[in-house]
Tab-separated table of C-alpha atoms in Angstrom:
chain	number	residue	atom	x	y	z
A	12	MET	CA	62.270	91.656	125.286
A	13	PRO	CA	64.634	93.227	123.005
A	14	ARG	CA	64.601	97.229	122.393
A	15	GLU	CA	65.016	97.456	118.868
A	16	ILE	CA	67.207	100.314	116.906
A	17	VAL	CA	66.500	101.517	113.362
A	18	THR	CA	69.806	102.438	111.558
A	19	VAL	CA	69.466	105.460	108.832
A	20	GLN	CA	72.429	105.392	106.648
A	21	LEU	CA	73.121	108.782	104.799
A	22	GLY	CA	75.253	109.746	101.853
A	23	GLN	CA	78.188	108.009	100.345
A	24	CYS	CA	80.147	107.862	103.425
A	25	GLY	CA	77.141	106.685	105.560
A	26	ASN	CA	76.218	103.905	103.103
A	27	GLN	CA	79.728	102.744	102.739
A	28	MET	CA	80.251	102.493	106.702
A	29	GLY	CA	76.839	100.960	106.888
A	30	SER	CA	77.608	98.248	104.078
A	31	VAL	CA	80.708	97.197	105.984
A	32	TYR	CA	78.973	97.118	109.340
A	33	TRP	CA	76.061	95.028	108.233
A	34	GLN	CA	78.628	92.409	106.854
A	35	ARG	CA	80.237	92.348	110.297
A	36	LEU	CA	77.042	91.990	111.955
A	37	CYS	CA	75.802	89.079	109.738
A	38	ALA	CA	79.374	87.360	110.476
A	39	GLU	CA	78.952	88.016	114.256
A	40	HIS	CA	75.560	86.456	114.407
A	41	GLY	CA	76.177	83.595	111.988
A	42	ILE	CA	74.016	84.940	109.131
A	43	ASN	CA	74.650	84.541	105.453
A	44	ARG	CA	74.677	86.989	102.624
A	45	GLU	CA	71.037	85.878	101.764
A	46	GLY	CA	69.847	86.756	105.414
A	47	ILE	CA	69.494	83.033	106.517
A	48	LEU	CA	70.797	81.823	109.652
A	49	GLU	CA	73.588	79.320	109.181
A	50	GLU	CA	73.087	75.638	110.234
A	51	TRP	CA	75.999	75.797	112.505
A	52	ALA	CA	74.792	78.965	114.236
A	53	THR	CA	73.348	77.362	117.118
A	54	GLU	CA	75.013	78.574	120.358
A	55	GLY	CA	72.267	81.138	120.748
A	56	GLY	CA	72.500	83.843	123.618
A	57	ASP	CA	72.443	86.647	121.333
A	58	ARG	CA	69.805	89.305	120.699
A	59	LYS	CA	69.650	89.417	116.662
A	60	ASP	CA	66.227	91.147	116.967
A	61	VAL	CA	67.669	94.531	118.206
A	62	PHE	CA	69.094	95.173	114.610
A	63	PHE	CA	67.457	92.636	112.520
A	64	TYR	CA	63.852	91.386	111.839
A	65	GLN	CA	62.852	88.002	110.533
A	66	ALA	CA	60.347	87.960	107.278
A	67	ASP	CA	57.768	85.567	106.786
A	68	ASP	CA	60.260	83.171	104.859
A	69	GLU	CA	62.625	83.423	108.238
A	70	HIS	CA	65.127	85.616	106.554
A	71	TYR	CA	66.943	88.122	108.727
A	72	ILE	CA	66.612	91.520	107.351
A	73	PRO	CA	68.521	94.564	108.847
A	74	ARG	CA	66.447	97.492	110.436
A	75	ALA	CA	68.433	99.630	107.988
A	76	ILE	CA	67.330	102.607	105.841
A	77	LEU	CA	69.593	103.628	103.181
A	78	VAL	CA	69.286	106.992	101.623
A	79	ASP	CA	71.418	108.811	99.053
A	80	LEU	CA	70.880	111.455	96.392
A	81	GLU	CA	73.171	110.016	93.743
A	82	PRO	CA	73.204	106.206	93.044
A	83	ARG	CA	76.722	105.013	92.825
A	84	VAL	CA	77.389	103.859	96.285
A	85	ILE	CA	73.723	102.271	96.756
A	86	ASN	CA	74.033	100.572	93.233
A	87	THR	CA	77.284	99.073	94.358
A	88	ILE	CA	75.435	97.749	97.446
A	89	LEU	CA	73.038	96.203	95.114
A	90	THR	CA	75.181	94.469	92.901
A	91	SER	CA	77.258	93.445	95.798
A	92	PRO	CA	77.010	89.468	97.421
A	93	PHE	CA	74.898	91.081	100.128
A	94	ALA	CA	72.311	92.695	97.850
A	95	ASN	CA	69.615	90.410	98.979
A	96	LEU	CA	70.086	91.152	102.629
A	97	TYR	CA	68.360	94.464	102.541
A	98	ASN	CA	64.656	95.467	102.302
A	99	PRO	CA	64.325	96.906	98.888
A	100	GLU	CA	61.486	99.111	100.161
A	101	ASN	CA	63.889	100.738	102.566
A	102	ILE	CA	66.157	101.984	99.890
A	103	PHE	CA	65.545	105.641	98.599
A	104	VAL	CA	67.777	107.156	95.580
A	105	SER	CA	66.901	110.488	94.439
A	106	LYS	CA	65.214	110.200	90.885
A	107	ASP	CA	67.464	113.223	90.038
A	108	GLY	CA	70.544	111.330	90.622
A	109	GLY	CA	72.742	114.367	90.923
A	110	GLY	CA	73.932	114.346	94.356
A	111	ALA	CA	74.082	117.680	96.754
A	112	GLY	CA	77.140	118.858	94.850
A	113	ASN	CA	79.018	118.812	98.418
A	114	ILE	CA	76.815	122.013	99.361
A	115	TRP	CA	75.309	121.520	102.674
A	116	ALA	CA	72.003	123.798	101.514
A	117	GLN	CA	71.556	121.496	98.566
A	118	GLY	CA	71.381	118.454	100.597
A	119	TYR	CA	69.134	120.155	103.320
A	120	GLY	CA	66.704	121.605	100.546
A	121	ALA	CA	66.608	118.148	98.988
A	122	GLY	CA	65.290	116.897	102.321
A	123	GLU	CA	62.465	118.811	102.155
A	124	LYS	CA	61.506	117.393	98.631
A	125	ILE	CA	61.699	113.674	99.776
A	126	TYR	CA	60.593	113.988	103.175
A	127	GLU	CA	57.211	112.093	103.024
A	128	GLU	CA	58.916	108.922	101.242
A	129	VAL	CA	61.835	108.817	103.474
A	130	MET	CA	59.578	109.138	106.740
A	131	GLU	CA	57.193	106.772	105.333
A	132	MET	CA	60.093	104.055	105.612
A	133	VAL	CA	61.208	105.360	109.080
A	134	ASP	CA	57.593	104.958	110.413
A	135	ARG	CA	57.176	101.474	108.722
A	136	GLU	CA	60.272	100.243	110.502
A	137	ALA	CA	59.342	102.002	113.975
A	138	GLU	CA	55.954	100.450	113.718
A	139	GLY	CA	57.398	96.974	113.037
A	140	SER	CA	59.111	97.078	116.129
A	141	ASP	CA	57.814	95.894	119.403
A	142	SER	CA	59.792	98.048	121.697
A	143	LEU	CA	61.626	100.664	119.518
A	144	GLU	CA	64.580	102.353	121.612
A	145	GLY	CA	65.938	104.834	119.159
A	146	PHE	CA	67.964	105.440	116.078
A	147	MET	CA	71.305	105.301	114.818
A	148	LEU	CA	72.555	107.737	112.099
A	149	MET	CA	75.558	107.171	109.982
A	150	HIS	CA	77.055	110.059	107.895
A	151	SER	CA	79.725	112.303	107.153
A	152	ILE	CA	79.513	116.245	107.974
A	153	ALA	CA	81.805	117.369	105.388
A	154	GLY	CA	80.099	116.584	101.939
A	155	GLY	CA	76.694	117.700	100.993
A	156	THR	CA	74.273	114.652	101.208
A	157	GLY	CA	75.462	113.360	104.683
A	158	SER	CA	75.709	116.874	106.293
A	159	GLY	CA	72.762	118.569	104.768
A	160	LEU	CA	70.059	115.844	104.191
A	161	GLY	CA	71.608	114.306	107.462
A	162	SER	CA	70.829	117.477	109.270
A	163	PHE	CA	67.258	117.680	107.783
A	164	VAL	CA	66.584	114.022	108.668
A	165	LEU	CA	68.248	114.360	112.387
A	166	GLU	CA	65.567	117.592	112.919
A	167	ARG	CA	62.551	115.658	111.716
A	168	LEU	CA	63.443	112.508	113.410
A	169	ASN	CA	63.764	114.362	116.768
A	170	ASP	CA	60.525	116.291	116.158
A	171	ARG	CA	58.697	113.142	115.217
A	172	PHE	CA	60.030	110.656	117.800
A	173	PRO	CA	61.079	112.893	120.779
A	174	LYS	CA	60.924	110.036	123.319
A	175	LYS	CA	63.422	108.073	121.266
A	176	LEU	CA	67.071	108.110	121.615
A	177	ILE	CA	69.196	109.243	118.618
A	178	GLN	CA	72.826	108.249	118.233
A	179	THR	CA	74.792	109.262	115.373
A	180	TYR	CA	78.097	107.943	114.323
A	181	SER	CA	79.701	111.131	112.292
A	182	VAL	CA	82.719	111.298	110.467
A	183	PHE	CA	84.536	114.527	111.013
A	184	PRO	CA	86.585	115.666	108.077
A	185	ASN	CA	90.449	115.480	107.547
A	186	HIS	CA	91.504	119.025	108.429
A	187	ALA	CA	94.975	118.559	107.186
A	188	GLU	CA	93.772	117.545	103.808
A	189	PRO	CA	90.185	118.743	103.020
A	190	ASP	CA	88.512	116.766	100.388
A	191	VAL	CA	85.816	119.481	99.703
A	192	VAL	CA	86.595	123.243	99.770
A	193	VAL	CA	83.486	124.398	101.464
A	194	GLN	CA	83.740	121.686	104.041
A	195	PRO	CA	84.180	124.290	107.206
A	196	TYR	CA	80.635	125.570	106.102
A	197	ASN	CA	79.168	122.140	105.812
A	198	SER	CA	80.839	120.952	109.084
A	199	LEU	CA	79.589	123.966	111.214
A	200	LEU	CA	75.995	123.929	109.990
A	201	THR	CA	75.715	120.186	110.767
A	202	LEU	CA	77.528	120.625	114.064
A	203	ARG	CA	74.849	122.873	114.932
A	204	ARG	CA	72.068	120.028	114.568
A	205	LEU	CA	74.195	117.574	116.216
A	206	VAL	CA	74.081	119.915	119.282
A	207	ASP	CA	70.734	120.365	119.375
A	208	HIS	CA	69.032	117.233	118.360
A	209	ALA	CA	71.198	114.357	118.811
A	210	ASP	CA	71.512	112.563	122.199
A	211	SER	CA	74.829	111.173	121.638
A	212	VAL	CA	77.497	111.900	118.908
A	213	VAL	CA	80.318	109.215	118.466
A	214	VAL	CA	82.879	111.098	116.723
A	215	LEU	CA	85.071	109.520	114.294
A	216	ASP	CA	87.780	111.743	112.758
A	217	ASN	CA	89.237	110.865	109.402
A	218	SER	CA	92.678	112.505	110.373
A	219	ALA	CA	92.898	109.970	113.333
A	220	LEU	CA	91.496	106.991	111.183
A	221	SER	CA	94.472	107.766	108.630
A	222	ARG	CA	97.153	107.781	111.326
A	223	ILE	CA	95.732	104.661	113.021
A	224	ALA	CA	95.803	102.910	109.441
A	225	ALA	CA	99.476	104.316	108.985
A	226	ASP	CA	100.922	103.495	112.643
A	227	ARG	CA	98.827	100.331	113.326
A	228	LEU	CA	98.202	98.604	110.127
A	229	HIS	CA	101.263	99.817	108.235
A	230	LEU	CA	98.894	101.281	105.336
A	231	GLN	CA	100.086	104.652	104.249
A	232	ASN	CA	97.259	105.212	101.855
A	233	PRO	CA	94.304	103.123	103.018
A	234	SER	CA	91.194	102.537	100.831
A	235	PHE	CA	87.785	103.471	101.851
A	236	ASP	CA	87.165	99.700	102.496
A	237	GLN	CA	89.951	99.499	104.820
A	238	THR	CA	89.319	102.509	106.925
A	239	ASN	CA	85.446	101.319	106.758
A	240	GLN	CA	86.708	98.223	108.357
A	241	LEU	CA	88.324	100.113	111.289
A	242	VAL	CA	85.071	102.002	111.806
A	243	SER	CA	82.755	98.766	111.545
A	244	THR	CA	85.029	97.363	114.263
A	245	VAL	CA	84.207	100.214	116.446
A	246	ILE	CA	80.460	100.527	115.707
A	247	ALA	CA	80.204	96.828	116.297
A	248	ALA	CA	81.966	96.716	119.351
A	249	SER	CA	79.913	99.708	120.850
A	250	THR	CA	76.864	97.590	120.218
A	251	GLN	CA	78.238	94.540	121.606
A	252	THR	CA	76.460	94.507	124.802
A	253	LEU	CA	73.094	95.140	123.260
A	254	ARG	CA	73.527	92.203	121.027
A	255	TYR	CA	75.207	90.022	123.455
A	256	PRO	CA	73.538	90.971	126.581
A	257	SER	CA	74.866	90.726	130.121
A	258	TYR	CA	73.388	92.247	133.690
A	259	MET	CA	74.408	95.732	132.943
A	260	ASN	CA	74.825	97.799	129.959
A	261	ASN	CA	72.507	95.848	127.956
A	262	ASP	CA	70.290	98.674	126.316
A	263	LEU	CA	71.139	101.989	124.768
A	264	VAL	CA	69.938	104.392	127.238
A	265	GLY	CA	71.997	102.653	129.811
A	266	ILE	CA	75.068	103.229	127.897
A	267	VAL	CA	74.231	106.746	127.094
A	268	ALA	CA	73.293	107.601	130.701
A	269	SER	CA	76.500	106.460	132.058
A	270	LEU	CA	78.379	108.688	129.513
A	271	ILE	CA	76.607	112.042	129.501
A	272	PRO	CA	76.143	113.876	132.714
A	273	THR	CA	74.717	116.961	131.041
A	274	PRO	CA	72.765	116.822	127.666
A	275	ARG	CA	74.905	119.176	125.515
A	276	CYS	CA	78.373	117.193	126.258
A	277	HIS	CA	77.260	114.481	124.424
A	278	PHE	CA	80.413	114.038	121.750
A	279	LEU	CA	81.971	111.012	122.608
A	280	MET	CA	85.694	109.717	121.427
A	281	THR	CA	86.733	105.916	120.850
A	282	SER	CA	89.513	103.727	121.109
A	283	TYR	CA	89.889	100.267	120.094
A	284	THR	CA	92.453	97.501	120.575
A	285	PRO	CA	93.730	95.251	119.351
A	286	PHE	CA	92.964	96.213	115.669
A	287	THR	CA	92.836	93.297	113.220
A	288	GLY	CA	91.476	93.268	109.891
A	289	ASP	CA	90.501	90.128	107.199
A	290	GLN	CA	91.799	91.904	104.312
A	291	ILE	CA	94.728	93.754	106.153
A	292	ASP	CA	97.591	91.033	106.750
A	293	GLN	CA	99.874	93.499	108.540
A	294	ALA	CA	96.989	94.046	111.291
A	295	LYS	CA	96.996	90.185	112.139
A	296	SER	CA	99.880	90.556	114.755
A	297	THR	CA	99.286	88.068	117.382
A	298	ARG	CA	100.605	88.770	120.962
A	299	LYS	CA	99.370	88.046	124.669
A	300	THR	CA	96.426	90.241	125.647
A	301	THR	CA	95.545	90.815	129.165
A	302	VAL	CA	92.951	92.915	130.561
A	303	LEU	CA	95.272	95.417	132.175
A	304	ASP	CA	97.282	95.665	128.583
A	305	VAL	CA	93.941	96.207	126.917
A	306	MET	CA	92.734	98.898	129.402
A	307	ARG	CA	96.107	100.898	129.616
A	308	ARG	CA	96.357	100.812	125.700
A	309	LEU	CA	92.816	102.159	125.427
A	310	LEU	CA	93.957	104.986	127.482
A	311	GLN	CA	96.581	106.260	125.010
A	312	PRO	CA	96.160	109.096	122.953
A	313	LYS	CA	97.769	107.411	119.725
A	314	ASN	CA	94.724	104.858	119.902
A	315	ARG	CA	91.866	107.453	119.767
A	316	MET	CA	89.879	107.808	116.715
A	317	VAL	CA	89.665	111.625	117.304
A	318	SER	CA	92.751	113.850	116.751
A	319	THR	CA	92.561	116.406	119.604
A	320	THR	CA	95.048	118.938	120.903
A	321	PRO	CA	96.167	118.241	124.421
A	322	ASN	CA	96.493	120.510	127.225
A	323	LYS	CA	97.126	120.259	130.762
A	324	THR	CA	93.626	121.044	131.883
A	325	ALA	CA	91.571	118.704	129.720
A	326	CYS	CA	90.227	115.583	131.583
A	327	TYR	CA	87.861	112.640	131.472
A	328	ILE	CA	84.133	113.220	132.290
A	329	SER	CA	83.383	109.631	131.866
A	330	ILE	CA	84.493	106.423	130.516
A	331	LEU	CA	82.962	103.000	129.689
A	332	ASN	CA	85.407	100.355	128.529
A	333	ILE	CA	83.531	97.292	126.759
A	334	ILE	CA	85.701	94.385	127.391
A	335	GLN	CA	85.043	91.185	125.068
A	336	GLY	CA	86.302	88.014	125.979
A	337	ASN	CA	86.491	85.573	128.827
A	338	VAL	CA	87.587	87.719	131.477
A	339	ASP	CA	87.869	87.177	135.258
A	340	PRO	CA	86.181	90.022	137.188
A	341	THR	CA	88.952	89.933	139.531
A	342	ASP	CA	91.554	90.834	136.684
A	343	VAL	CA	89.173	93.711	135.920
A	344	HIS	CA	89.172	95.171	139.555
A	345	GLN	CA	92.912	94.478	139.814
A	346	SER	CA	93.697	96.369	136.328
A	347	LEU	CA	91.551	99.333	137.603
A	348	LEU	CA	93.437	99.705	140.958
A	349	ARG	CA	96.889	99.622	138.945
A	350	ILE	CA	95.347	102.286	136.565
A	351	ARG	CA	94.198	104.575	139.522
A	352	GLU	CA	97.626	104.027	141.154
A	353	ARG	CA	99.681	105.154	137.888
A	354	GLN	CA	97.215	108.024	137.400
A	355	LEU	CA	96.918	106.920	133.813
A	356	ALA	CA	93.621	108.833	133.580
A	357	ASN	CA	92.683	112.412	134.928
A	358	PHE	CA	89.119	112.919	135.665
A	359	ILE	CA	86.786	115.699	136.327
A	360	PRO	CA	87.192	117.092	139.938
A	361	TRP	CA	83.486	117.082	140.645
A	362	GLY	CA	82.311	113.454	139.517
A	363	PRO	CA	83.402	110.024	140.061
A	364	ALA	CA	86.996	109.457	139.081
A	365	SER	CA	86.552	105.860	137.982
A	366	ILE	CA	86.348	103.619	134.960
A	367	GLN	CA	83.173	101.901	134.147
A	368	VAL	CA	83.480	98.370	132.719
A	369	ALA	CA	80.918	96.280	130.774
A	370	LEU	CA	82.092	92.617	130.174
A	371	THR	CA	80.534	90.987	127.154
A	372	ARG	CA	81.096	87.630	125.276
A	373	LYS	CA	82.608	87.756	121.920
A	374	SER	CA	80.628	85.999	119.195
A	375	PRO	CA	81.372	82.476	118.830
A	376	TYR	CA	81.567	82.609	114.945
A	377	ILE	CA	84.526	84.782	114.201
A	378	PRO	CA	87.878	83.089	115.141
A	379	ALA	CA	90.190	85.499	116.964
A	380	SER	CA	93.970	85.808	117.217
A	381	HIS	CA	93.430	87.499	120.558
A	382	ARG	CA	92.015	86.357	123.709
A	383	VAL	CA	90.838	89.780	125.043
A	384	SER	CA	89.966	93.035	123.199
A	385	GLY	CA	88.317	96.186	124.035
A	386	LEU	CA	86.330	99.323	123.106
A	387	MET	CA	86.561	102.593	125.239
A	388	LEU	CA	83.725	105.161	124.905
A	389	ALA	CA	84.953	108.352	126.502
A	390	ASN	CA	83.423	111.917	127.103
A	391	HIS	CA	86.568	114.019	127.297
A	392	THR	CA	86.814	117.900	127.183
A	393	SER	CA	89.706	117.793	124.953
A	394	ILE	CA	87.061	117.291	122.230
A	395	ALA	CA	86.645	120.949	122.075
A	396	SER	CA	89.970	121.205	120.211
A	397	LEU	CA	88.438	119.444	117.346
A	398	PHE	CA	85.653	122.139	117.051
A	399	LYS	CA	88.169	125.047	117.678
A	400	ARG	CA	89.706	123.908	114.474
A	401	MET	CA	86.560	123.737	112.775
A	402	LEU	CA	85.747	127.222	113.693
A	403	ASP	CA	89.059	128.491	112.579
A	404	GLN	CA	88.932	127.392	109.292
A	405	TYR	CA	85.378	128.401	109.067
A	406	ASP	CA	86.466	132.271	110.149
A	407	ARG	CA	89.217	132.107	107.466
A	408	LEU	CA	86.570	131.356	104.625
A	409	ARG	CA	83.995	133.623	106.117
A	410	ARG	CA	85.989	136.871	106.557
A	411	ARG	CA	86.451	136.615	102.778
A	412	ASN	CA	82.891	135.314	101.979
A	413	ALA	CA	84.347	132.698	99.686
A	414	PHE	CA	82.547	130.169	98.024
A	415	LEU	CA	79.036	131.229	99.020
A	416	GLU	CA	77.314	131.659	95.864
A	417	GLN	CA	76.322	128.377	95.690
A	418	TYR	CA	74.760	128.573	99.112
A	419	LYS	CA	72.814	131.747	98.151
A	420	LYS	CA	70.867	129.798	95.334
A	421	GLU	CA	69.138	127.696	98.173
A	422	LYS	CA	65.787	129.077	99.720
A	423	MET	CA	66.974	129.489	103.229
A	424	PHE	CA	70.309	131.523	102.147
A	425	GLU	CA	68.441	133.694	99.688
A	426	ASN	CA	68.178	136.743	101.930
A	427	GLY	CA	71.494	136.290	103.565
A	428	TYR	CA	73.717	134.042	105.720
A	429	GLU	CA	72.274	134.834	109.271
A	430	GLU	CA	72.094	130.900	109.356
A	431	PHE	CA	75.973	130.831	109.398
A	432	ASP	CA	76.318	133.218	112.209
A	433	GLU	CA	73.652	131.511	114.350
A	434	ALA	CA	75.608	128.091	113.366
A	435	ARG	CA	79.023	129.745	114.570
A	436	SER	CA	77.538	130.935	117.952
A	437	VAL	CA	76.304	127.572	118.666
A	438	ARG	CA	79.924	126.103	117.917
A	439	ARG	CA	81.586	128.751	120.278
A	440	ALA	CA	79.059	127.739	123.031
A	441	TYR	CA	80.360	124.062	122.774
A	442	HIS	CA	83.433	125.468	124.479
A	443	LEU	CA	82.446	128.369	126.379
A	444	SER	CA	78.738	127.666	127.670
A	445	CYS	CA	77.468	126.304	131.030
A	446	ALA	CA	73.646	126.892	130.455
A	447	LEU	CA	71.684	123.629	130.338
A	448	ASN	CA	68.894	125.203	128.779
A	449	HIS	CA	68.219	123.416	125.225
A	450	CYS	CA	66.261	126.088	123.641
A	451	ARG	CA	69.131	128.775	123.716
A	452	ALA	CA	71.286	128.284	120.809
A	453	THR	CA	74.164	130.722	121.495
A	454	VAL	CA	77.526	129.794	121.160
A	455	GLU	CA	78.873	130.594	124.558
A	456	GLU	CA	76.536	127.754	125.935
A	457	LEU	CA	78.583	124.829	124.752
A	458	LEU	CA	82.000	126.302	124.862
A	459	ARG	CA	81.305	127.203	128.454
A	460	GLU	CA	80.339	124.039	129.566
A	461	TYR	CA	83.255	122.060	128.530
A	462	LYS	CA	85.286	124.256	130.126
A	463	ALA	CA	83.398	124.660	133.293
A	464	CYS	CA	83.643	120.734	133.240
A	465	GLU	CA	87.193	120.932	134.203
A	466	SER	CA	86.534	123.172	137.413
A	467	PRO	CA	85.526	121.816	140.878
A	468	ASP	CA	83.144	124.542	140.915
A	469	TYR	CA	80.957	123.043	137.908
A	470	ILE	CA	78.206	121.669	139.998
A	471	SER	CA	77.487	125.086	141.735
A	472	TYR	CA	78.182	126.782	138.495
A	473	VAL	CA	75.542	124.702	136.670
A	474	SER	CA	72.936	125.389	139.455
A	475	VAL	CA	73.095	129.214	139.300
A	476	GLY	CA	72.936	128.756	135.305
A	477	GLN	CA	69.865	126.678	135.718
A	478	PHE	CA	68.317	129.136	138.432
A	479	LEU	CA	68.994	132.235	136.453
A	480	SER	CA	67.227	130.824	133.375
A	481	SER	CA	64.367	129.594	135.303
A	482	THR	CA	63.935	133.075	136.740
A	483	ASP	CA	64.275	134.841	133.409
């Protein structure tokens, strides 16, 4: 029985990502732009029901909910060739149409006004599933709708469906060239909700996407469509074992459980190779791909979709490589031995120093110029450096109380800015905290936990923390 996943797309970035993602899934499963299975798509063996359901007329409809506070992006989707793919009852555009003005508080406040309508869509999709496994959220953390409304929806999903997994694909802003002057505020406030309410966060960093587009695809100024092609490739690859199942990692909980040993350390980075694109001629380089070549490239920092600051103590907590193509398991075993001999990956000293590998089939309906491709999902302690940059940017603005007037207009900030200070403590906790108590929102929790992961004493350190918290 398939374990269904409902996708929630929020804001401009989330809906642009989702639009390209659904186009890719349709191509991989032989579904045309009207939602009808092509006559030649007869090979079978795939599980379309995880992300699609069939209407009474046999059309395949995405289990997707599209939400935005301004109409531009959703109107573009509804006038595209794929307009008839979506269920119109699952599309919400605010009647005001003014957006959130890139202010987190406005997006969050709008969530309270549209709560009933959005949750009715969610409930309808959940009740239409035979065995709902969880939710996938797509959003950005820098603007107003993706961050503010995204935070609100994330909290409410966690409250209403406490036993269901919530995985987010969160786009982090380009810190070198910020698009929004208040993005440090928006990012920090959203990060707190991602720490407390998400089970898994796949971090997609705009800085790294721009770097990969320039280095790999030879695009100095990539368009949104081109960067979203990169993103959709990664998201599709991360769900490949769910849609083309094998004997392992064929549900979301199996993937998450293998990557996240402790609840709060759930921020994952990705690498993918080789990148190709239908609209990107420079990306269509053809070369001989072997399992070892793919797995070695996945470990190279330049292929990561997160820009982190390297340091000598940073190490992998866990790695899952999803290898697509016709692969001999013997090649995988030999590749893992070579990687271990060359010490290409440094692991935590207290856990298994091994790379997990999931083999899966490619879609038979998409021609590929390479024999093997791979995606790495990794939990790495250097992810904390990304949050450190966010915190430094926040501190620079907060010291001057810059650009706070728009936040004070919203109800939650009308009596002061305590919410910022609480969120800041959560951020610092990501780096310095070892307590596994979900209820504590202090900053030291999270920081210490990632730092402690690099120490051989992590197991006893955590045990002491749990013991102390249980005797408080």
